[in-house]
One Martini backbone bead per residue (centre of mass of N, CA, C, O) as a GRO file, in nm:
protein
  218
    1MET     BB    1   0.604 -11.435   9.856
    2ARG     BB    2   0.802 -11.718   9.720
    3ASN     BB    3   1.142 -11.828   9.658
    4ASP     BB    4   1.243 -12.135   9.500
    5PHE     BB    5   1.462 -12.351   9.390
    6ALA     BB    6   1.503 -12.472   9.089
    7PRO     BB    7   1.586 -12.762   8.964
    8GLN     BB    8   1.826 -12.865   8.731
    9VAL     BB    9   1.901 -13.039   8.454
   10PRO     BB   10   2.188 -13.077   8.279
   11SER     BB   11   2.237 -12.991   7.934
   12LEU     BB   12   2.288 -12.934   7.611
   13LEU     BB   13   2.012 -12.726   7.606
   14SER     BB   14   2.065 -12.541   7.788
   15SER     BB   15   2.046 -12.189   7.912
   16GLY     BB   16   2.012 -12.237   8.244
   17TYR     BB   17   1.973 -12.081   8.563
   18SER     BB   18   1.708 -12.036   8.816
   19VAL     BB   19   1.415 -11.922   8.953
   20ALA     BB   20   1.088 -11.944   9.135
   21SER     BB   21   0.742 -11.829   9.171
   22TRP     BB   22   0.502 -11.848   9.450
   23GLN     BB   23   0.191 -11.768   9.570
   24ASN     BB   24   0.130 -12.088   9.570
   25PHE     BB   25   0.135 -12.441   9.529
   26THR     BB   26  -0.121 -12.455   9.340
   27ASP     BB   27   0.038 -12.311   9.130
   28VAL     BB   28   0.198 -12.187   8.845
   29PRO     BB   29   0.519 -12.145   8.834
   30GLN     BB   30   0.745 -11.849   8.804
   31ARG     BB   31   0.946 -11.641   8.645
   32PRO     BB   32   1.139 -11.386   8.685
   33THR     BB   33   1.238 -11.094   8.588
   34ILE     BB   34   1.576 -10.972   8.550
   35ASN     BB   35   1.690 -10.940   8.232
   36PRO     BB   36   1.515 -10.759   7.991
   37GLN     BB   37   1.769 -10.761   7.757
   38ALA     BB   38   1.791 -11.050   7.727
   39GLU     BB   39   1.709 -11.359   7.586
   40HIS     BB   40   1.697 -11.465   7.906
   41PRO     BB   41   1.512 -11.284   8.136
   42ASP     BB   42   1.493 -11.536   8.374
   43LEU     BB   43   1.800 -11.552   8.422
   44LEU     BB   44   2.098 -11.571   8.617
   45PHE     BB   45   2.244 -11.810   8.469
   46GLY     BB   46   2.430 -11.962   8.224
   47GLU     BB   47   2.536 -12.240   8.033
   48SER     BB   48   2.853 -12.196   8.153
   49ASP     BB   49   2.749 -12.216   8.427
   50PRO     BB   50   2.685 -12.340   8.710
   51ALA     BB   51   2.433 -12.574   8.803
   52PHE     BB   52   2.243 -12.404   8.993
   53GLY     BB   53   2.036 -12.649   9.179
   54SER     BB   54   2.094 -12.928   9.215
   55ALA     BB   55   2.120 -12.794   9.514
   56ALA     BB   56   1.931 -12.690   9.807
   57LEU     BB   57   1.926 -12.450  10.089
   58VAL     BB   58   1.783 -12.317  10.420
   59ALA     BB   59   1.946 -12.084  10.618
   60GLY     BB   60   1.770 -11.895  10.751
   61ASP     BB   61   1.822 -11.628  10.555
   62THR     BB   62   1.968 -11.841  10.337
   63LEU     BB   63   2.062 -11.928  10.018
   64TYR     BB   64   2.187 -12.224   9.908
   65ALA     BB   65   2.371 -12.340   9.594
   66TYR     BB   66   2.443 -12.598   9.374
   67GLY     BB   67   2.706 -12.659   9.152
   68CYS     BB   68   2.676 -12.941   8.899
   69ASN     BB   69   2.962 -13.038   8.701
   70THR     BB   70   3.099 -13.193   8.426
   71SER     BB   71   3.432 -13.322   8.421
   72ASN     BB   72   3.619 -13.577   8.346
   73PHE     BB   73   3.398 -13.758   8.523
   74ALA     BB   74   3.356 -13.539   8.718
   75VAL     BB   75   3.173 -13.360   8.987
   76ALA     BB   76   3.164 -13.031   9.047
   77CYS     BB   77   3.079 -12.841   9.350
   78LYS     BB   78   2.943 -12.547   9.358
   79LEU     BB   79   2.872 -12.231   9.598
   80GLY     BB   80   2.614 -12.042   9.650
   81ARG     BB   81   2.492 -11.706   9.817
   82VAL     BB   82   2.172 -11.578   9.941
   83ALA     BB   83   1.945 -11.344  10.037
   84LEU     BB   84   1.631 -11.411   9.999
   85GLU     BB   85   1.554 -11.115   9.916
   86ASN     BB   86   1.802 -11.127   9.693
   87VAL     BB   87   1.770 -11.378   9.472
   88THR     BB   88   1.723 -11.188   9.186
   89GLN     BB   89   2.043 -11.071   9.260
   90LEU     BB   90   2.334 -11.134   9.138
   91SER     BB   91   2.504 -10.917   9.313
   92ALA     BB   92   2.401 -11.055   9.584
   93TRP     BB   93   2.600 -11.277   9.525
   94THR     BB   94   2.807 -11.554   9.661
   95PHE     BB   95   3.138 -11.765   9.624
   96TYR     BB   96   3.290 -12.004   9.720
   97ALA     BB   97   3.698 -11.963   9.733
   98GLY     BB   98   3.815 -12.062  10.010
   99ASN     BB   99   3.937 -12.047  10.327
  100GLU     BB  100   3.629 -11.883  10.404
  101ASN     BB  101   3.576 -11.752  10.134
  102TRP     BB  102   3.411 -11.492   9.967
  103SER     BB  103   3.285 -11.417   9.615
  104SER     BB  104   3.147 -11.216   9.377
  105ARG     BB  105   3.321 -11.393   9.196
  106LEU     BB  106   3.228 -11.669   9.002
  107GLY     BB  107   3.504 -11.748   8.931
  108ASP     BB  108   3.638 -11.795   9.217
  109ALA     BB  109   3.489 -12.076   9.241
  110LEU     BB  110   3.516 -12.372   9.441
  111PRO     BB  111   3.499 -12.636   9.498
  112VAL     BB  112   3.355 -12.862   9.796
  113PHE     BB  113   3.278 -13.114   9.593
  114THR     BB  114   3.197 -13.441   9.477
  115GLY     BB  115   2.905 -13.572   9.250
  116ASN     BB  116   2.586 -13.480   9.138
  117PRO     BB  117   2.364 -13.318   8.954
  118ILE     BB  118   2.192 -13.499   9.149
  119LEU     BB  119   2.097 -13.410   9.475
  120ASN     BB  120   2.121 -13.363   9.843
  121VAL     BB  121   2.100 -13.098  10.081
  122SER     BB  122   2.107 -13.118  10.448
  123TRP     BB  123   2.013 -13.111  10.779
  124ASN     BB  124   2.102 -13.343  11.053
  125ASP     BB  125   2.016 -13.382  11.375
  126PHE     BB  126   2.170 -13.676  11.456
  127LEU     BB  127   2.454 -13.532  11.325
  128GLN     BB  128   2.504 -13.242  11.344
  129GLN     BB  129   2.508 -13.222  10.989
  130TYR     BB  130   2.556 -13.192  10.689
  131LEU     BB  131   2.367 -13.380  10.392
  132ALA     BB  132   2.493 -13.578  10.135
  133VAL     BB  133   2.293 -13.726   9.853
  134TYR     BB  134   2.404 -13.959   9.610
  135ASN     BB  135   2.539 -14.084   9.317
  136SER     BB  136   2.728 -14.234   9.141
  137PRO     BB  137   2.836 -14.191   8.843
  138LEU     BB  138   2.742 -14.468   8.675
  139SER     BB  139   2.594 -14.592   8.946
  140GLU     BB  140   2.452 -14.777   9.227
  141ASN     BB  141   2.593 -14.600   9.424
  142VAL     BB  142   2.525 -14.466   9.727
  143MET     BB  143   2.593 -14.174   9.884
  144MET     BB  144   2.797 -13.981  10.146
  145ARG     BB  145   2.821 -13.674  10.330
  146THR     BB  146   2.968 -13.436  10.567
  147ALA     BB  147   2.912 -13.116  10.739
  148PRO     BB  148   2.933 -12.811  10.929
  149ASN     BB  149   2.875 -12.685  10.665
  150PRO     BB  150   2.795 -12.600  10.335
  151GLU     BB  151   3.130 -12.552  10.264
  152GLY     BB  152   3.243 -12.702  10.508
  153PRO     BB  153   3.417 -12.960  10.551
  154TRP     BB  154   3.395 -13.254  10.333
  155SER     BB  155   3.380 -13.545  10.363
  156ARG     BB  156   3.411 -13.838  10.277
  157GLU     BB  157   3.291 -14.082  10.098
  158VAL     BB  158   2.990 -14.296  10.169
  159MET     BB  159   2.806 -14.588  10.171
  160ALA     BB  160   2.475 -14.649  10.185
  161PHE     BB  161   2.411 -14.820   9.919
  162THR     BB  162   2.261 -15.036   9.672
  163ALA     BB  163   2.129 -15.075   9.375
  164VAL     BB  164   1.941 -15.155   9.150
  165LYS     BB  165   1.967 -15.254   8.877
  166SER     BB  166   1.944 -15.233   8.545
  167ALA     BB  167   1.857 -15.314   8.287
  168PRO     BB  168   2.015 -15.437   8.033
  169GLY     BB  169   2.148 -15.150   7.856
  170GLN     BB  170   2.055 -14.956   8.069
  171THR     BB  171   2.043 -14.702   8.233
  172PRO     BB  172   2.164 -14.589   8.523
  173VAL     BB  173   2.165 -14.462   8.799
  174ASP     BB  174   2.077 -14.087   8.835
  175ASP     BB  175   1.855 -13.999   9.114
  176ALA     BB  176   1.946 -13.977   9.392
  177GLN     BB  177   1.754 -13.907   9.692
  178ALA     BB  178   1.649 -13.730   9.952
  179HIS     BB  179   1.391 -13.669  10.236
  180PRO     BB  180   1.384 -13.470  10.523
  181GLU     BB  181   1.103 -13.445  10.570
  182TYR     BB  182   1.057 -13.779  10.651
  183ASN     BB  183   1.225 -13.780  10.890
  184VAL     BB  184   1.303 -13.988  11.182
  185ASN     BB  185   1.417 -14.045  11.445
  186GLY     BB  186   1.592 -13.739  11.468
  187GLY     BB  187   1.750 -13.829  11.174
  188GLN     BB  188   1.830 -14.128  11.168
  189THR     BB  189   1.585 -14.182  10.951
  190MET     BB  190   1.598 -14.215  10.596
  191PHE     BB  191   1.500 -14.142  10.265
  192VAL     BB  192   1.535 -14.299   9.939
  193THR     BB  193   1.550 -14.219   9.583
  194TYR     BB  194   1.499 -14.385   9.299
  195SER     BB  195   1.588 -14.478   8.956
  196HIS     BB  196   1.512 -14.757   8.706
  197ALA     BB  197   1.559 -14.968   8.439
  198SER     BB  198   1.335 -15.233   8.373
  199ALA     BB  199   1.299 -15.153   8.069
  200GLU     BB  200   1.236 -15.067   7.788
  201PHE     BB  201   1.097 -14.775   7.863
  202THR     BB  202   1.123 -14.823   8.165
  203SER     BB  203   1.032 -14.723   8.489
  204GLU     BB  204   1.135 -14.730   8.879
  205ILE     BB  205   1.058 -14.638   9.180
  206ARG     BB  206   1.239 -14.612   9.468
  207LEU     BB  207   1.255 -14.704   9.829
  208VAL     BB  208   1.485 -14.620  10.110
  209SER     BB  209   1.583 -14.717  10.408
  210VAL     BB  210   1.799 -14.517  10.628
  211GLN     BB  211   2.049 -14.596  10.912
  212LEU     BB  212   2.217 -14.402  11.107
  213SER     BB  213   2.569 -14.374  11.224
  214LYS     BB  214   2.814 -14.258  11.419
  215ALA     BB  215   3.107 -14.220  11.477
  216LYS     BB  216   3.359 -14.304  11.641
  217SER     BB  217   3.570 -14.225  11.877
  218GLN     BB  218   3.945 -14.204  11.875
   0.00000   0.00000   0.00000
C-alpha cells in the first residue's frame, strides 16, 4: 500500500483535509479511517486547520505538506511533516514553528512563506534548491521562490512569467503549477501549466516552458 497526500482546494464548504490510499494507481483511491468516532472519520485535519495538501513532497522517508490559507488577501503557507509510515497518525506529525524548531502542537505552526492555495513545491537538481511555483492570487503573474530546505529560509518571490489574461469579466488565473516529473536539462527547463477563462463557462489549459538560471554571485 502507498499513501499519497491528496491536494484539496480550500473552499467555504470544506470539512477538512486528509490522505488517500491506493493499492495501485489504476484503482479508485480510498481514504483510510483515522478517527472512527468523528463525524468525518477519514479526516486528519479539520476545516479550521491549515489546508495541508495545498502542496506536498517526499524527501527520503518524510512527507512534507504545506497548508495555505487566505487571510486578509495574503495566503500564508504553514508546513507539517511526518514519517511516511505514520502518515495517518496525527500524533506523529510535527509543524514548523520557526527558528529551526518543530512542534507537535499545530497551534505553534508559523508561516514559512506566502503563496497560493494551489501551488507546487519540489526539489530542483539544477538549482540545488527546493522550488515553489504558484501564481499571485487574483493575478496573472506566476511566481517562484527557492529554499535549501522545505521549511526554508525561503527567498523573496521572483516572476517566472505572466500568463495570458482571462476573458473580460472572468475569473483570473488561479492554478499555476510546475510539473517536476517532466523537468529536462538537469532541471534547468521546467514546465508549468495554468488555466484561464477564455469565454463565459469556457476555460483552457496552457503549458509554458520555463528556463531557469542561477543567480550570479555577489
